[in-house]
Short mmCIF file of C-alpha atoms in Angstrom, two decimals:
data_model
loop_
_atom_site.label_atom_id
_atom_site.label_comp_id
_atom_site.label_asym_id
_atom_site.label_seq_id
_atom_site.Cartn_x
_atom_site.Cartn_y
_atom_site.Cartn_z
CA UNK R 1471 -69.39 17.34 -61.19
CA UNK R 1472 -67.04 20.10 -62.79
CA UNK R 1473 -63.12 19.28 -62.48
CA UNK R 1474 -61.03 21.64 -59.98
CA UNK R 1475 -58.46 23.72 -61.95
CA UNK R 1476 -55.00 22.88 -61.29
CA UNK R 1477 -54.32 26.49 -60.47
CA UNK R 1478 -56.73 29.62 -60.10
CA UNK R 1479 -57.76 31.50 -63.05
CA UNK R 1480 -56.61 35.18 -63.55
CA UNK R 1481 -60.49 36.18 -62.87
CA UNK R 1482 -60.40 34.08 -59.82
CA UNK R 1483 -57.10 35.92 -58.59
CA UNK R 1484 -58.72 39.32 -59.64
CA UNK R 1485 -62.26 38.62 -58.36
CA UNK R 1486 -64.31 41.71 -57.48
CA UNK R 1487 -65.42 41.60 -54.11
CA UNK R 1488 -69.02 40.80 -54.03
CA UNK R 1489 -69.36 40.52 -57.77
CA UNK R 1490 -70.24 37.38 -60.23
CA UNK R 1491 -67.49 35.21 -60.99
CA UNK R 1492 -68.86 34.61 -64.59
CA UNK R 1493 -68.69 38.34 -65.09
CA UNK R 1494 -65.03 38.34 -63.92
CA UNK R 1495 -64.40 35.68 -66.44
CA UNK R 1496 -65.86 37.03 -69.26
CA UNK R 1497 -64.07 40.30 -68.25
CA UNK R 1498 -60.77 38.37 -68.11
CA UNK R 1499 -61.37 37.27 -71.85
CA UNK R 1500 -61.67 40.71 -72.91
CA UNK R 1501 -58.64 41.82 -71.07
CA UNK R 1502 -56.75 39.13 -72.70
CA UNK R 1503 -56.93 41.20 -76.14
CA UNK R 1504 -53.82 43.80 -75.90
CA UNK R 1505 -51.66 45.60 -78.77
CA UNK R 1506 -50.02 43.03 -80.43
CA UNK R 1507 -52.43 40.33 -79.38
CA UNK R 1508 -55.53 41.71 -81.10
CA UNK R 1509 -56.62 38.38 -82.56
CA UNK R 1510 -56.31 35.29 -80.52
CA UNK R 1511 -57.16 31.61 -80.78
CA UNK R 1512 -59.03 29.67 -78.52
CA UNK R 1513 -56.04 27.94 -77.27
CA UNK R 1514 -54.55 31.20 -76.68
CA UNK R 1515 -57.44 32.83 -74.67
CA UNK R 1516 -57.43 29.46 -72.32
CA UNK R 1517 -53.77 30.13 -71.71
CA UNK R 1518 -54.21 33.58 -70.95
CA UNK R 1519 -56.96 33.48 -68.46
CA UNK R 1520 -56.14 30.00 -67.13
CA UNK R 1521 -59.81 28.80 -68.05
CA UNK R 1522 -60.78 25.57 -69.30
CA UNK R 1523 -61.49 25.60 -73.03
CA UNK R 1524 -65.13 24.51 -72.65
CA UNK R 1525 -65.55 27.50 -70.18
CA UNK R 1526 -64.02 29.88 -72.84
CA UNK R 1527 -66.33 28.83 -75.57
CA UNK R 1528 -69.43 29.49 -73.30
CA UNK R 1529 -68.22 32.67 -72.21
CA UNK R 1530 -67.18 33.63 -75.89
CA UNK R 1531 -70.83 32.66 -76.96
CA UNK R 1532 -72.40 35.54 -74.72
CA UNK R 1533 -69.77 37.74 -75.65
CA UNK R 1534 -70.21 37.28 -79.22
CA UNK R 1535 -73.78 37.86 -78.80
CA UNK R 1536 -73.27 41.13 -77.19
CA UNK R 1537 -70.94 42.42 -80.13
CA UNK R 1538 -68.02 42.49 -77.64
CA UNK R 1539 -66.12 39.77 -79.47
CA UNK R 1540 -66.35 38.46 -83.18
CA UNK R 1541 -65.06 35.50 -84.71
CA UNK R 1542 -62.93 35.59 -87.83
CA UNK R 1543 -63.16 33.32 -90.72
CA UNK R 1544 -59.97 31.46 -89.61
CA UNK R 1545 -61.58 30.67 -86.25
CA UNK R 1546 -60.08 33.19 -84.17
CA UNK R 1547 -61.46 35.89 -82.29
CA UNK R 1548 -60.95 39.57 -81.96
CA UNK R 1549 -62.87 42.48 -80.08
CA UNK R 1550 -66.56 43.28 -81.81
CA UNK R 1551 -67.92 46.35 -82.98
CA UNK R 1552 -69.61 47.03 -79.32
CA UNK R 1553 -66.18 47.80 -78.04
CA UNK R 1554 -65.98 50.57 -80.70
CA UNK R 1555 -69.40 52.04 -79.86
CA UNK R 1556 -68.57 51.82 -76.07
CA UNK R 1557 -65.26 53.67 -76.63
CA UNK R 1558 -67.20 56.41 -78.75
CA UNK R 1559 -69.53 56.86 -75.62
CA UNK R 1560 -66.59 57.25 -73.29
CA UNK R 1561 -64.52 59.67 -75.49
CA UNK R 1562 -67.53 62.00 -75.91
CA UNK R 1563 -68.03 62.38 -72.19
CA UNK R 1564 -64.26 62.52 -71.16
CA UNK R 1565 -62.62 65.94 -71.55
CA UNK R 1566 -58.89 66.13 -71.89
CA UNK R 1567 -59.29 69.60 -70.69
CA UNK R 1568 -60.54 68.30 -67.47
CA UNK R 1569 -57.67 66.13 -66.96
CA UNK R 1570 -54.78 68.72 -67.69
CA UNK R 1571 -55.97 72.14 -66.61
CA UNK R 1572 -55.87 71.23 -62.81
CA UNK R 1573 -52.49 69.79 -63.19
CA UNK R 1574 -51.27 72.77 -64.99
CA UNK R 1575 -52.91 75.22 -62.14
CA UNK R 1576 -50.89 73.11 -59.85
CA UNK R 1577 -47.89 73.53 -61.45
CA UNK R 1578 -48.44 77.32 -61.79
CA UNK R 1579 -49.25 77.61 -58.07
CA UNK R 1580 -45.92 75.71 -57.06
CA UNK R 1581 -43.73 77.30 -59.44
CA UNK R 1582 -45.38 81.13 -60.34
CA UNK R 1583 -44.35 80.49 -63.89
CA UNK R 1584 -46.50 80.09 -67.02
CA UNK R 1585 -47.82 76.22 -67.97
CA UNK R 1586 -49.12 75.05 -71.02
CA UNK R 1587 -49.90 71.66 -72.87
CA UNK R 1588 -48.33 71.33 -76.36
CA UNK R 1589 -49.44 68.73 -78.85
CA UNK R 1590 -47.56 68.10 -82.22
CA UNK R 1591 -49.77 69.42 -85.40
CA UNK R 1592 -47.77 68.54 -88.52
CA UNK R 1593 -44.63 70.24 -88.46
CA UNK R 1594 -45.75 72.88 -85.55
CA UNK R 1595 -46.58 72.41 -82.07
CA UNK R 1596 -50.06 73.58 -80.85
CA UNK R 1597 -50.31 75.41 -77.42
CA UNK R 1598 -53.81 73.50 -76.53
CA UNK R 1599 -54.23 74.60 -73.07
CA UNK R 1600 -52.33 77.29 -71.12
CA UNK R 1601 -52.42 78.76 -67.53
CA UNK R 1602 -50.45 82.15 -66.87
CA UNK R 1603 -48.01 83.08 -64.17
CA UNK R 1604 -49.22 85.43 -61.82
CA UNK R 1605 -46.12 87.55 -62.30
CA UNK R 1606 -46.35 90.49 -64.73
CA UNK R 1607 -43.64 89.72 -66.70
CA UNK R 1608 -44.10 86.64 -68.74
CA UNK R 1609 -44.22 85.48 -72.20
CA UNK R 1610 -47.92 85.81 -73.79
CA UNK R 1611 -48.56 82.57 -76.02
CA UNK R 1612 -52.13 81.95 -75.95
CA UNK R 1613 -54.10 78.62 -76.32
CA UNK R 1614 -54.51 78.10 -80.15
CA UNK R 1615 -50.77 79.60 -81.03
CA UNK R 1616 -48.66 77.50 -83.30
CA UNK R 1617 -44.97 77.52 -82.33
CA UNK R 1618 -41.90 75.99 -83.75
CA UNK R 1619 -41.40 72.17 -83.31
CA UNK R 1620 -37.82 72.49 -83.71
CA UNK R 1621 -37.22 75.23 -81.20
CA UNK R 1622 -38.16 75.56 -77.71
CA UNK R 1623 -38.32 73.11 -74.76
CA UNK R 1624 -41.85 71.72 -75.73
CA UNK R 1625 -40.80 71.36 -79.40
CA UNK R 1626 -37.72 69.54 -78.68
CA UNK R 1627 -39.61 67.09 -76.27
CA UNK R 1628 -41.99 66.17 -78.87
CA UNK R 1629 -39.32 65.75 -81.31
CA UNK R 1630 -37.25 63.71 -78.97
CA UNK R 1631 -40.06 61.22 -78.15
CA UNK R 1632 -41.22 61.05 -81.79
CA UNK R 1633 -37.58 59.57 -82.36
CA UNK R 1634 -35.69 62.47 -83.50
CA UNK R 1635 -31.92 61.63 -83.83
CA UNK R 1636 -29.08 63.58 -82.43
CA UNK R 1637 -27.38 64.08 -79.23
CA UNK R 1638 -29.71 66.73 -78.07
CA UNK R 1639 -32.73 64.20 -78.44
CA UNK R 1640 -31.03 61.34 -77.00
CA UNK R 1641 -30.47 63.33 -73.67
CA UNK R 1642 -34.04 64.55 -73.53
CA UNK R 1643 -34.93 60.94 -73.81
CA UNK R 1644 -32.53 59.89 -71.27
CA UNK R 1645 -33.53 62.76 -68.50
CA UNK R 1646 -37.31 62.53 -69.60
CA UNK R 1647 -37.14 66.48 -69.50
CA UNK R 1648 -35.95 69.52 -71.38
CA UNK R 1649 -34.50 72.45 -69.52
CA UNK R 1650 -33.39 74.92 -72.38
CA UNK R 1651 -32.53 78.87 -72.16
CA UNK R 1652 -32.86 81.10 -75.44
CA UNK R 1653 -33.66 77.99 -77.62
CA UNK R 1654 -36.91 79.65 -79.25
CA UNK R 1655 -36.33 83.41 -78.06
CA UNK R 1656 -33.25 84.55 -76.57
CA UNK R 1657 -35.29 86.18 -73.56
CA UNK R 1658 -37.05 82.91 -72.72
CA UNK R 1659 -36.45 79.75 -71.08
CA UNK R 1660 -38.55 76.34 -70.92
CA UNK R 1661 -38.85 73.21 -69.07
CA UNK R 1662 -40.88 70.45 -70.73
CA UNK R 1663 -41.48 66.67 -70.13
CA UNK R 1664 -43.55 64.23 -72.04
CA UNK R 1665 -47.10 63.00 -71.67
CA UNK R 1666 -48.15 59.30 -72.90
CA UNK R 1667 -51.51 57.78 -73.60
CA UNK R 1668 -52.96 54.57 -72.60
CA UNK R 1669 -51.47 52.62 -75.29
CA UNK R 1670 -48.04 54.08 -74.57
CA UNK R 1671 -48.13 56.44 -77.61
CA UNK R 1672 -46.80 60.09 -77.07
CA UNK R 1673 -49.68 62.52 -76.63
CA UNK R 1674 -47.97 65.80 -75.86
CA UNK R 1675 -45.61 67.95 -73.53
CA UNK R 1676 -46.13 69.87 -70.38
CA UNK R 1677 -44.17 72.89 -70.71
CA UNK R 1678 -43.40 75.34 -68.19
CA UNK R 1679 -42.01 78.95 -69.64
CA UNK R 1680 -40.56 81.95 -67.88
CA UNK R 1681 -37.95 84.81 -68.45
CA UNK R 1682 -34.53 83.66 -68.86
CA UNK R 1683 -33.46 85.13 -65.68
CA UNK R 1684 -35.97 83.43 -63.93
CA UNK R 1685 -34.80 79.64 -65.18
CA UNK R 1686 -34.39 77.31 -61.96
CA UNK R 1687 -33.17 73.98 -62.50
CA UNK R 1688 -35.27 72.80 -59.65
CA UNK R 1689 -38.34 73.17 -61.96
CA UNK R 1690 -37.37 69.98 -63.72
CA UNK R 1691 -38.81 67.83 -60.91
CA UNK R 1692 -42.35 69.69 -60.58
CA UNK R 1693 -42.70 69.40 -64.29
CA UNK R 1694 -41.87 66.07 -64.66
CA UNK R 1695 -44.39 64.99 -61.80
CA UNK R 1696 -46.94 66.96 -63.82
CA UNK R 1697 -46.47 65.05 -66.85
CA UNK R 1698 -46.75 61.78 -64.91
CA UNK R 1699 -49.84 62.86 -63.25
CA UNK R 1700 -51.38 63.54 -66.40
CA UNK R 1701 -50.20 60.29 -68.28
CA UNK R 1702 -51.72 58.32 -65.11
CA UNK R 1703 -54.89 60.17 -65.20
CA UNK R 1704 -55.11 59.14 -68.91
CA UNK R 1705 -54.45 55.64 -68.17
CA UNK R 1706 -50.88 55.68 -69.59
CA UNK R 1707 -47.80 54.62 -67.93
CA UNK R 1708 -44.22 56.19 -68.01
CA UNK R 1709 -41.49 54.44 -70.06
CA UNK R 1710 -38.27 53.51 -68.42
CA UNK R 1711 -35.65 56.29 -69.25
CA UNK R 1712 -33.73 55.48 -72.36
CA UNK R 1713 -29.94 54.63 -71.71
#
């Protein structure tokens, strides 16, 4: 008769209602691999999942057979090639546009100003997606346009969260938003906030642009909310504000 564990395993605590216990336990082993812990020993896997080593070994045998984990020469374990194949299938079916564009449309509907999603491309920033303001007077940046990285709210945010030094960038990291007037062009203003991916990496910036006289400090809240919505939809988490 198997021994009863002194404390519930991670899988027992997070069991899927109506699910299979063995599957929950196998999935808890896969979840034990994280950035900074890509290769784990049997003892580390048992500790992280709170499963007996004998149970972990049986589950690893099945996961290894399926290509979901692989054993290295030193006896430790890492994720296997099947994980990469599944990621490729997921990525091919996943559209960043499908996540970003609805948020940009909502932001434009709320502010009546133009919204864009910028990503870094070398020493420039690329306007990847854009929704125009319904107002006739607006800037006319298009998707695919390359803009300066060191000027404008979107560029400043990308530089700040890539680690650029200086008081301006430190302030953006603290505020998690840039509100600038006349930084790229004298007649334009912008409000921008960073977007992060599932691994905590900087993916891009949500940027609201408008003629300088229409800049409203109240736009910072909706822009930050839009950036957080995209981050959450991509499986990311927003970092704590820098101090």
